[in-house]
Short mmCIF file of C-alpha atoms (C1' of nucleotides) in Angstrom, two decimals:
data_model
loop_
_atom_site.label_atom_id
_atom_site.label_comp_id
_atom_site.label_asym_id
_atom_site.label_seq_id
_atom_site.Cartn_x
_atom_site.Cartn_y
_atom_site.Cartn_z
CA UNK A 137 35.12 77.47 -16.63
CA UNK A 138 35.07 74.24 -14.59
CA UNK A 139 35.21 75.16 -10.84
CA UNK A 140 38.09 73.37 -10.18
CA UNK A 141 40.67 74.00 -13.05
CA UNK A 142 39.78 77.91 -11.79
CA UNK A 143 40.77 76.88 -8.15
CA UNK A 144 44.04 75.18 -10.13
CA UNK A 145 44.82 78.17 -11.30
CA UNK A 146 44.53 80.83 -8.68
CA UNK A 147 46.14 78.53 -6.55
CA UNK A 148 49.10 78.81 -9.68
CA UNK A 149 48.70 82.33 -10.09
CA UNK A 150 49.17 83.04 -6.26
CA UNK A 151 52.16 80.93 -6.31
CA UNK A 152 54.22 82.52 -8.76
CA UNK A 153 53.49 85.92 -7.69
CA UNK A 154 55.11 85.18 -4.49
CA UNK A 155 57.76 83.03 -4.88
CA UNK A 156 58.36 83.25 -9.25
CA UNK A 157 58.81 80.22 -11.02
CA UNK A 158 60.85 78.21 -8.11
CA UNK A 159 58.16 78.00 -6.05
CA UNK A 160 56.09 76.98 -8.74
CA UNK A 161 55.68 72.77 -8.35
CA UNK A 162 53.37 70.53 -9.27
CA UNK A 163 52.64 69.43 -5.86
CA UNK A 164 52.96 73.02 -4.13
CA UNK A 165 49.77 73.84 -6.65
CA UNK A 166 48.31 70.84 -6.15
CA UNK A 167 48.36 70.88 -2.30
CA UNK A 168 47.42 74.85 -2.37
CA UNK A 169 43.97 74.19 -4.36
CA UNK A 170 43.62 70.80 -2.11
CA UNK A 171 44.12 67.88 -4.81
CA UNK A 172 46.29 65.30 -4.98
CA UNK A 173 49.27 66.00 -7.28
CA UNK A 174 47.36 63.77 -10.03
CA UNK A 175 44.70 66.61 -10.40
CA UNK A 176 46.67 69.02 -12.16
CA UNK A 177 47.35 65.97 -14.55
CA UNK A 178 43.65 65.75 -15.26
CA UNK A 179 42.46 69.30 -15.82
CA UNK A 180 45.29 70.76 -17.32
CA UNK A 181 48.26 69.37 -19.09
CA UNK A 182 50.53 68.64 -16.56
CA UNK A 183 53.31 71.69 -15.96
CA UNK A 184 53.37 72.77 -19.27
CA UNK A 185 49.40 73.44 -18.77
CA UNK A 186 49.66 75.51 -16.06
CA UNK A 187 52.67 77.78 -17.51
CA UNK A 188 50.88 77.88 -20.62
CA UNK A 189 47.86 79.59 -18.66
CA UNK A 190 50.08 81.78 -17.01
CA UNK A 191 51.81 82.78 -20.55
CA UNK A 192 48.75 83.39 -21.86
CA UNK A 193 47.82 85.45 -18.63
CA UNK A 194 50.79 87.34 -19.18
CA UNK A 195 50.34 88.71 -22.70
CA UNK A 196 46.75 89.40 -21.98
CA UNK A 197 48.13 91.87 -19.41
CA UNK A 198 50.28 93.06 -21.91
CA UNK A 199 47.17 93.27 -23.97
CA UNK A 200 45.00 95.24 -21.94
CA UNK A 201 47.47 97.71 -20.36
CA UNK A 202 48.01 98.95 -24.46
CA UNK A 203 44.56 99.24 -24.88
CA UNK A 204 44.91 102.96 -25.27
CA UNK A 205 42.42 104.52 -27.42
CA UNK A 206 43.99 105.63 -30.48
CA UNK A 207 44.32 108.99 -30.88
CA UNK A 208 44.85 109.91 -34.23
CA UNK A 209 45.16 113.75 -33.66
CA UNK A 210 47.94 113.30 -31.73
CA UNK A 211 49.36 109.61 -32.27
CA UNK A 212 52.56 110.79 -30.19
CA UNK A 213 50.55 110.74 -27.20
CA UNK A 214 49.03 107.76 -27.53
CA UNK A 215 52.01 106.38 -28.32
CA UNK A 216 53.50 107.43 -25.21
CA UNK A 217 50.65 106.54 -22.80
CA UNK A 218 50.56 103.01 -24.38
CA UNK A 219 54.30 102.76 -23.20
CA UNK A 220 53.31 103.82 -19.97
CA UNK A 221 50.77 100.98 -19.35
CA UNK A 222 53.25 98.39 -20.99
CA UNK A 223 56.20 99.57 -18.75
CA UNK A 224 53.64 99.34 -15.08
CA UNK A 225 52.42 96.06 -16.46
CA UNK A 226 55.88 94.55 -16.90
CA UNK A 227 56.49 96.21 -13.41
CA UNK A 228 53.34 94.90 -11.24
CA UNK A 229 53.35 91.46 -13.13
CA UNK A 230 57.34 90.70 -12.87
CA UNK A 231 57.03 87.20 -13.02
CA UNK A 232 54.67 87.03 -16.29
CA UNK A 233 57.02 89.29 -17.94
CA UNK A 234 59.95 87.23 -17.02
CA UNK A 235 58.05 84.23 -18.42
CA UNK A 236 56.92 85.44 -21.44
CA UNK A 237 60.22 86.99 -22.08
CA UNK A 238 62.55 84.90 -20.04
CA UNK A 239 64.58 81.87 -21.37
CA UNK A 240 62.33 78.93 -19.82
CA UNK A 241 65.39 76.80 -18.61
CA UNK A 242 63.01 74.46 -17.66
CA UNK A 243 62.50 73.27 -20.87
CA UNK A 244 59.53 74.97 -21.58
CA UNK A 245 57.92 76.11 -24.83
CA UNK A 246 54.76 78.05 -25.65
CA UNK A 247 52.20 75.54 -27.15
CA UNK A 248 50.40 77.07 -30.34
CA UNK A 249 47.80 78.63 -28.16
CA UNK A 250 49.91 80.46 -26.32
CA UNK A 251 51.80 81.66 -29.50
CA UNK A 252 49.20 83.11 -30.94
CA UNK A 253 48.00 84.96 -27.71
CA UNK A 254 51.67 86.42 -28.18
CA UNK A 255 51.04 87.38 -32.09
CA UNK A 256 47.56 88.92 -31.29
CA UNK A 257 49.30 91.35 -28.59
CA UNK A 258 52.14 91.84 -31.43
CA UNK A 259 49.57 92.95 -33.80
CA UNK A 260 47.97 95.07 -31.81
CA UNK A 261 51.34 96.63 -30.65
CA UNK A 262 52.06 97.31 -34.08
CA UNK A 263 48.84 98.95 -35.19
CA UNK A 264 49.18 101.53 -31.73
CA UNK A 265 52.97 102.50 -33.00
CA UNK A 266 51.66 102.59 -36.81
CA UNK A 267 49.32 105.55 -35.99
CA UNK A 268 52.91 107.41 -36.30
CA UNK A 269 53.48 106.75 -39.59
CA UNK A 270 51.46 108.77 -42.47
CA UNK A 271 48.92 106.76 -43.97
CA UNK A 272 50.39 105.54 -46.70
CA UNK A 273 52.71 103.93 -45.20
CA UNK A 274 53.18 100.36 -45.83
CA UNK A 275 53.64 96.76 -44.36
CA UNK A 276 57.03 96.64 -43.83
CA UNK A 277 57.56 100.35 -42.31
CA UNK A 278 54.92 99.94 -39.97
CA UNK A 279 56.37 96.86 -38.76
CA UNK A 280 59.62 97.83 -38.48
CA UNK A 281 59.07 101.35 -36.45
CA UNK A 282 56.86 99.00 -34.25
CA UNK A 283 59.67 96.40 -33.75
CA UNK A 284 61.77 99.69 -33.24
CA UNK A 285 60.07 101.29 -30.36
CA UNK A 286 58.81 98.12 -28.91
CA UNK A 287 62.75 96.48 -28.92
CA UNK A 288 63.07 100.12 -27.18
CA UNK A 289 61.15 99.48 -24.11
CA UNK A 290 61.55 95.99 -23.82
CA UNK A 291 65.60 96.04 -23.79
CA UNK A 292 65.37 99.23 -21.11
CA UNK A 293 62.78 96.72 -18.93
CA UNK A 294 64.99 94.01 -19.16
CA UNK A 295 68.01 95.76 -18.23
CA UNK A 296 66.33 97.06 -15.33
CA UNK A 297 65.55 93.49 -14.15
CA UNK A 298 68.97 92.72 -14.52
CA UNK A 299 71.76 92.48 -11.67
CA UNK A 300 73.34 95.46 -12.82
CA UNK A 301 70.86 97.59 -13.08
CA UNK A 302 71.68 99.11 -9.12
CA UNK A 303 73.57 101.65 -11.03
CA UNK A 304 70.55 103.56 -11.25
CA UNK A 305 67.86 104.40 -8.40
CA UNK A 306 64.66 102.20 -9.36
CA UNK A 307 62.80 105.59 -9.74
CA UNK A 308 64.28 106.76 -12.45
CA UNK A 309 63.45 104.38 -15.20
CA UNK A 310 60.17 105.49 -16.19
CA UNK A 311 61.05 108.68 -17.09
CA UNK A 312 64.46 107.37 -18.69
CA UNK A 313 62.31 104.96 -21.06
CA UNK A 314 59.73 107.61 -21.57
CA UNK A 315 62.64 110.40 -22.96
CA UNK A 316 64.47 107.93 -25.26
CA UNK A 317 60.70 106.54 -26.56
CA UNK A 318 59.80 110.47 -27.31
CA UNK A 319 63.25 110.94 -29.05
CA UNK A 320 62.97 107.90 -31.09
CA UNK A 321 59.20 109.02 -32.06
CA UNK A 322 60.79 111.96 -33.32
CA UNK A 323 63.55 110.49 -35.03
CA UNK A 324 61.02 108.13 -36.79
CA UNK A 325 58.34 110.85 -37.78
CA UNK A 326 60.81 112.93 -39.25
CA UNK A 327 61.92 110.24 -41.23
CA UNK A 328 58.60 109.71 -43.06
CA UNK A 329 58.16 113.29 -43.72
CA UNK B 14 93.94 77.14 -14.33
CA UNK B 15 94.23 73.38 -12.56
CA UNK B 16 93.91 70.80 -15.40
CA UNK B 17 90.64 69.44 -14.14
CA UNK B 18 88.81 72.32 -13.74
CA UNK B 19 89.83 73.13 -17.28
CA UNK B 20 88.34 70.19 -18.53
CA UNK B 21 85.47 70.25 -16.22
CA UNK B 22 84.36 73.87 -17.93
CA UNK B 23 85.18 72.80 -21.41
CA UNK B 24 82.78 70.18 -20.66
CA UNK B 25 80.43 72.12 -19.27
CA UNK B 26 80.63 74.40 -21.95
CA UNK B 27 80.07 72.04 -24.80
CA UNK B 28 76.97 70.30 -23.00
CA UNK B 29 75.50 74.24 -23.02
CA UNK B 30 76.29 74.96 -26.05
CA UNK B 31 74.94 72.07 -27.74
CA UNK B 32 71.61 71.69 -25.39
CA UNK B 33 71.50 74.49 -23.46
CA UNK B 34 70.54 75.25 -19.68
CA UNK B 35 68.57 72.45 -19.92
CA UNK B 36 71.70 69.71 -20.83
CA UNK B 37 73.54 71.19 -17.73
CA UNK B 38 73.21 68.67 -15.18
CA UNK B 39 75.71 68.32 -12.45
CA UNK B 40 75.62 64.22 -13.38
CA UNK B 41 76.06 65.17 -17.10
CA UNK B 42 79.21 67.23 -16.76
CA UNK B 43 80.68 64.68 -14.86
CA UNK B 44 80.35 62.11 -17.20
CA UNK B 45 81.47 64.11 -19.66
CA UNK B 46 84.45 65.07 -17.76
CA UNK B 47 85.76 61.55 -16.59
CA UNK B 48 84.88 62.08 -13.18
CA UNK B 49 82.42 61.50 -10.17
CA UNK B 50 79.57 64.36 -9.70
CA UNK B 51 81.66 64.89 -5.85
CA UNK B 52 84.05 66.19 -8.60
CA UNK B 53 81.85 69.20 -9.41
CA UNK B 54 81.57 70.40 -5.71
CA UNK B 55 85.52 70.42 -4.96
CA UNK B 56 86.86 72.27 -8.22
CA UNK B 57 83.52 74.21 -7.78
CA UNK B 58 81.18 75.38 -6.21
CA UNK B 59 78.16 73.25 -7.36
CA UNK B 60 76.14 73.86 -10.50
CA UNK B 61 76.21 77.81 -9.32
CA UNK B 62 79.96 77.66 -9.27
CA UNK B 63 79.90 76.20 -13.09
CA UNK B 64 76.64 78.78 -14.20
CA UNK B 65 79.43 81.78 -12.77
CA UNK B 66 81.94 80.37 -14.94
CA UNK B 67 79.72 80.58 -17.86
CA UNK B 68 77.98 83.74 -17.03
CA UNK B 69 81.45 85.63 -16.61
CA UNK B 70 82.71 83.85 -19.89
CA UNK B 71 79.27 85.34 -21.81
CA UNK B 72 80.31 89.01 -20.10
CA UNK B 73 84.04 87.95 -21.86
CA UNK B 74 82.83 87.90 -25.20
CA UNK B 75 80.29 90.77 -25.53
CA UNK B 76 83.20 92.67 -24.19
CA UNK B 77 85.71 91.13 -26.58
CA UNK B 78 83.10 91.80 -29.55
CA UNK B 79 82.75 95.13 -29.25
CA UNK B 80 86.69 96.02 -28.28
CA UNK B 81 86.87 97.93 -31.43
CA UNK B 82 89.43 101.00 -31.61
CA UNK B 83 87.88 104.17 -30.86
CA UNK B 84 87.66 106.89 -33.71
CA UNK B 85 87.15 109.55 -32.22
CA UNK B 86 87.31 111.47 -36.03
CA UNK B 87 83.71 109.04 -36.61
CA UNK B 88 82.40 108.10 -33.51
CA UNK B 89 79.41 106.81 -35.40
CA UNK B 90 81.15 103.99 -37.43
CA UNK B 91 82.88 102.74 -34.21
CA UNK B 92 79.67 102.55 -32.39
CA UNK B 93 77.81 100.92 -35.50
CA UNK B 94 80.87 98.43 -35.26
CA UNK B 95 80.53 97.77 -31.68
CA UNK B 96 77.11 96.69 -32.16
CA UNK B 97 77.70 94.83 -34.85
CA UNK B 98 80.09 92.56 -33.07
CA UNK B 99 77.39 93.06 -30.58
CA UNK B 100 74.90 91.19 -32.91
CA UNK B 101 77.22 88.84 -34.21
CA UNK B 102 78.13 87.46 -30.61
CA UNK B 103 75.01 87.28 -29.16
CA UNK B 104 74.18 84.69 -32.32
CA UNK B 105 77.32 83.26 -32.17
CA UNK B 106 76.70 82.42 -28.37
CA UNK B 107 72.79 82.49 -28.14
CA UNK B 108 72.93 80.20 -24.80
CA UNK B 109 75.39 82.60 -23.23
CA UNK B 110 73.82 85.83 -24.13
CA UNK B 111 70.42 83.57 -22.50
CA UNK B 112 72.06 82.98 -19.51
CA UNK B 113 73.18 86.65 -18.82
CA UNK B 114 70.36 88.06 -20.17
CA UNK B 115 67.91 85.67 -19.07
CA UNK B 116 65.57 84.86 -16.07
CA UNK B 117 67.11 81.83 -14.35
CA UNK B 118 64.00 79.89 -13.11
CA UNK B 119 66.51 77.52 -11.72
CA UNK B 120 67.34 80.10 -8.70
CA UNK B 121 70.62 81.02 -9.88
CA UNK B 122 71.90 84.40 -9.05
CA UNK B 123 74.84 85.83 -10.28
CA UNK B 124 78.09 85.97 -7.79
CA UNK B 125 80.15 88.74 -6.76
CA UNK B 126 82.38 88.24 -8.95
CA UNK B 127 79.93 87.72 -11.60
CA UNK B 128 78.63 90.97 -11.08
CA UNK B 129 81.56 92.44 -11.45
CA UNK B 130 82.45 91.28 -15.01
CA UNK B 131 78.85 92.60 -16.14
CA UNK B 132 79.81 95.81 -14.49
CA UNK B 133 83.13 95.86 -16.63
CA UNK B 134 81.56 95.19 -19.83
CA UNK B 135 78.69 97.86 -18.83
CA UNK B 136 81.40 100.39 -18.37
CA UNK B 137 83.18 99.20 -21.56
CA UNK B 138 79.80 99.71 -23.44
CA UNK B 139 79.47 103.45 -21.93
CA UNK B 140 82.88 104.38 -23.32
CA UNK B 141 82.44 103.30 -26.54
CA UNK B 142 78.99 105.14 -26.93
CA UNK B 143 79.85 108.45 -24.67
CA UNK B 144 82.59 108.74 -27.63
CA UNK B 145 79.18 109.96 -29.68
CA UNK B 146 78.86 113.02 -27.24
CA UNK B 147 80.50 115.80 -26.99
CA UNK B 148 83.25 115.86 -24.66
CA UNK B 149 81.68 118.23 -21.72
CA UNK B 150 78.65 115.87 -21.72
CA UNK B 151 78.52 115.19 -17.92
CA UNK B 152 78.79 111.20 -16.73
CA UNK B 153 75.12 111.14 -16.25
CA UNK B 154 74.46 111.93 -20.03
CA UNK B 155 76.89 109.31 -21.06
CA UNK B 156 75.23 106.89 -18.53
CA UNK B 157 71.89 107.35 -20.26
CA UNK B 158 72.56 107.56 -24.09
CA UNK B 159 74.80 104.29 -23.33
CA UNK B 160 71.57 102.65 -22.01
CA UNK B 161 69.52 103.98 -24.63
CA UNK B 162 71.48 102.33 -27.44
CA UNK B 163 72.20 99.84 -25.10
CA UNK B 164 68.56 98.70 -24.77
CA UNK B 165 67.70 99.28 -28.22
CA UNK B 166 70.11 96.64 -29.59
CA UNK B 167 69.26 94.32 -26.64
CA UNK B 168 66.00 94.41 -26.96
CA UNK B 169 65.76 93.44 -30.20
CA UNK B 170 68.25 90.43 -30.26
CA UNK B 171 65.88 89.40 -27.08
CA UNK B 172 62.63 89.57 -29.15
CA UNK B 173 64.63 88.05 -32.08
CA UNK B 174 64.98 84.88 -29.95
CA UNK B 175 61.45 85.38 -29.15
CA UNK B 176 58.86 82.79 -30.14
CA UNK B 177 57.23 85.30 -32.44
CA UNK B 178 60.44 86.10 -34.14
CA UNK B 179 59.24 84.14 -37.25
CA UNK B 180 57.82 86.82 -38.26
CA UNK B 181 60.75 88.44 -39.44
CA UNK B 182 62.93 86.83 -41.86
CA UNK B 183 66.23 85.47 -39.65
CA UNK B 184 68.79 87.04 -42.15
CA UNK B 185 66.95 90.83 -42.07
CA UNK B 186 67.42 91.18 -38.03
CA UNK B 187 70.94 92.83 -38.31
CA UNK B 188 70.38 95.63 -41.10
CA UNK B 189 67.32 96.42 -39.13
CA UNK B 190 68.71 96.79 -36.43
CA UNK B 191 71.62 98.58 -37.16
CA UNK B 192 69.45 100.88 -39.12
CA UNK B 193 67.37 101.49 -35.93
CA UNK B 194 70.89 102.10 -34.51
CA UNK B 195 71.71 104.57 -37.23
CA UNK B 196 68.47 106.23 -36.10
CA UNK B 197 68.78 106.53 -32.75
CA UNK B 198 72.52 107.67 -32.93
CA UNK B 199 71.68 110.84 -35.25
CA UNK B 200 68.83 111.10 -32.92
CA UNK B 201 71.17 111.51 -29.89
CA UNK B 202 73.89 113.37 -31.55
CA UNK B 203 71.76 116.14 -33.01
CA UNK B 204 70.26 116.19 -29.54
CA UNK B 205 73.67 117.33 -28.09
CA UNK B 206 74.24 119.88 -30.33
"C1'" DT C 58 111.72 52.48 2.61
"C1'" DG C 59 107.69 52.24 5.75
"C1'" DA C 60 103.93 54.63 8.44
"C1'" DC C 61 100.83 57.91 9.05
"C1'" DA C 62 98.22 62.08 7.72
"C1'" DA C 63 95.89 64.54 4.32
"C1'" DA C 64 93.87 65.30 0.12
"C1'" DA C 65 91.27 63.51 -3.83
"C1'" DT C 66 87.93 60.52 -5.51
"C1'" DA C 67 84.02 57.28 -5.47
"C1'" DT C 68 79.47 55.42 -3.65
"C1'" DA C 69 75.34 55.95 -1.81
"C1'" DA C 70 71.87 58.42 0.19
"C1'" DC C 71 68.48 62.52 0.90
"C1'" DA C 72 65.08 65.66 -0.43
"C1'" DG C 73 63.21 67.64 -4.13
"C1'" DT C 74 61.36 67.77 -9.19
"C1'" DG C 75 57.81 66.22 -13.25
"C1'" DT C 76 55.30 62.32 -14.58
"C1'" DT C 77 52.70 58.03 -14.63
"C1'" DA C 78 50.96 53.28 -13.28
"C1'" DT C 79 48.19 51.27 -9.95
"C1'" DA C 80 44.70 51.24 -6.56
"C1'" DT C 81 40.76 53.17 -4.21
"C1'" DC C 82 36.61 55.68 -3.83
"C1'" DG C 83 32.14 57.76 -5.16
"C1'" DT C 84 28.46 58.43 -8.13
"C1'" DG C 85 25.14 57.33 -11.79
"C1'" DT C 86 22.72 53.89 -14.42
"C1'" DA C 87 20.42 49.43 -15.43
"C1'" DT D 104 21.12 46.09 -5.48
"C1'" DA D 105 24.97 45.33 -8.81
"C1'" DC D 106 27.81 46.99 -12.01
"C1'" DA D 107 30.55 50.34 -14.49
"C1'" DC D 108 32.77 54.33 -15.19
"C1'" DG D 109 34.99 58.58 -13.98
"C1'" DA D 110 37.37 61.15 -10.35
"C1'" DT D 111 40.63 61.04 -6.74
"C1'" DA D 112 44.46 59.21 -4.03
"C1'" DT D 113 48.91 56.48 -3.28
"C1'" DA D 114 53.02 55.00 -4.61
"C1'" DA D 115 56.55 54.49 -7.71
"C1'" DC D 116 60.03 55.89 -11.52
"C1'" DA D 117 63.62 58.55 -13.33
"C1'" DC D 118 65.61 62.59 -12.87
"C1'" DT D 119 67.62 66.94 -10.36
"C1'" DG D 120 71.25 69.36 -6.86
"C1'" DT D 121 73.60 68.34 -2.79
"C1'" DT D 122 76.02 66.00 0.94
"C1'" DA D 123 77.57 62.31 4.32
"C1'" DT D 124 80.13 58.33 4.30
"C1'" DA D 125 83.58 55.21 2.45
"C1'" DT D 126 87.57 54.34 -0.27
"C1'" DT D 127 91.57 55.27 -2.72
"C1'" DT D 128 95.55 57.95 -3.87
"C1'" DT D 129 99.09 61.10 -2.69
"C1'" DG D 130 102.54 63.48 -0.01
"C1'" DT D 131 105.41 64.07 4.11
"C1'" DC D 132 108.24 62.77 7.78
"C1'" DA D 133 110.89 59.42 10.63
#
DNA sequence: TGACAAAATATAACAGTGTTATATCGTGTA
DNA sequence: TACACGATATAACACTGTTATATTTTGTCA
């Protein structure tokens, strides 16, 4: 990649990690990778560029912390560890999961790129949970226990990022999300038996 | 309520409901309400003052939706009902449930008093599902099965508005999830017993 | 009623945002 | 060496939330 988008975007990267999206400005990015404001104009597309990289950072995260290998002895495991990875990942990169999950007041919306970066993780979510299902399971069930357990975690992470969550002590989520994912494994197994 | 701060919120309300977070401009509401921005600042306080009003009216209706009587005699159907108007009002107000759900790149944070309506309606929500347990289930089990359904349904409605929703047919969301509900619920229950 | 104080409203400005038009500079080619 | 073209910089535009400064309206008391 050319030497200077990269500078763009580390300069991006280190940004939001600090301060989230309000600290995020065209000119704060431009004036961290030393460039005039203009710069971030030519090498990526303006704003929307740079939180499109950052999108697509995100769900590569996503990606890789699911990149369990598939244990199809004892798919429950697997399962579980893949949930594992996606809750720390939504934990050490807050601000990605925020964006790829958030509401983008700022008007922004995922160029085709970045959608498909989101349906690739999707897909690859789905096959992971499918290894519950027997075999001959089709389309549509696999989908739907995926959407299941995935809507699972996802609402429990959200909650936890929201102002109420104080209620309970920040160490006890993990193994929270990790109980109700096992029971609803169960619940779903049994069901296709 | 003061007559102008009435019709400062309505008009506030029907700029967010029509273009969302991003139609919510201190000028716009103004305008819309017959009166100088300065107007804003004295009836509130500033754009967070109006985003507090709106927040604590999205707590309002989740709670209204799922203010459904309590059988105790089927404490299944009257959860499945509560989430039901759960759904329904999350649709029905999709920039609302955004805003209290969502991540607020614009700074905003919640007031006091804020967080105090989302703590009602998170109690209210713990009631209605601790009704599923048996009735020596200590407050922590309630807490936790509350959050469990909780964050099922939530996290689903959230990926629903999700860019790679289109996946899913729009009209098959609820009877999935309810059936996920359904799930989880027997799930639970049999867990108790 | 008339005079003054206080509250409500309006105007204009400030610092910030994303974006773009204009100007400058530097480098490569003829 | 002269020209052209691409990269960089400056400055401006229209917008944002917010606030300081006028102006108007309102209410109270003599």
């Amino acid at each position: 990649m050319n030497k200077t988008k990269e500078k763009i975007l580390t300069a991006a990267s280190q940004l939001f990690l600090n301060g989230g999206l309000s600290a995020l400005s065209v000119r704060a990015i431009a004036r961290e990778a030393n460039l005039s404001t203009i710069g971030i104009y030519s090498y990526f597309e303006g704003k929307q560029g740079i939180l499109d990289a950052l999108y697509i950072e995100g769900f590569e995260k996503v990606l890789a912390a699911i990149q369990v290998s598939i244990d199809l002895k004892n798919p429950r495991l697997g399962v579980l560890a893949a949930a594992k990875g996606y809750i720390k990942t939504a934990q050490l990169y807050r601000g990605h999961y925020r964006l790829i999950f958030g509401e983008s007041d700022s008007g922004y919306k995922p160029s085709k790129l970045a959608q498909e970066a989101a349906k690739k993780a999707f897909i690859h979510i789905t096959q992971v949970i499918a290894t519950l299902l027997p075999e001959d399971a089709n389309y549509e069930s696999r989908r739907e226990a995926a959407l299941q357990i995935w809507a699972l975690i996802h609402g429990f992470i959200n909650l936890q990022h929201h102002a109420i969550a104080d209620v309970i002590e920040p160490g006890a989520w993990e193994k929270m999300i990790l109980d109700a994912v096992g029971l609803q494994i169960d619940a779903l197994q049994s069901k296709y038996e």
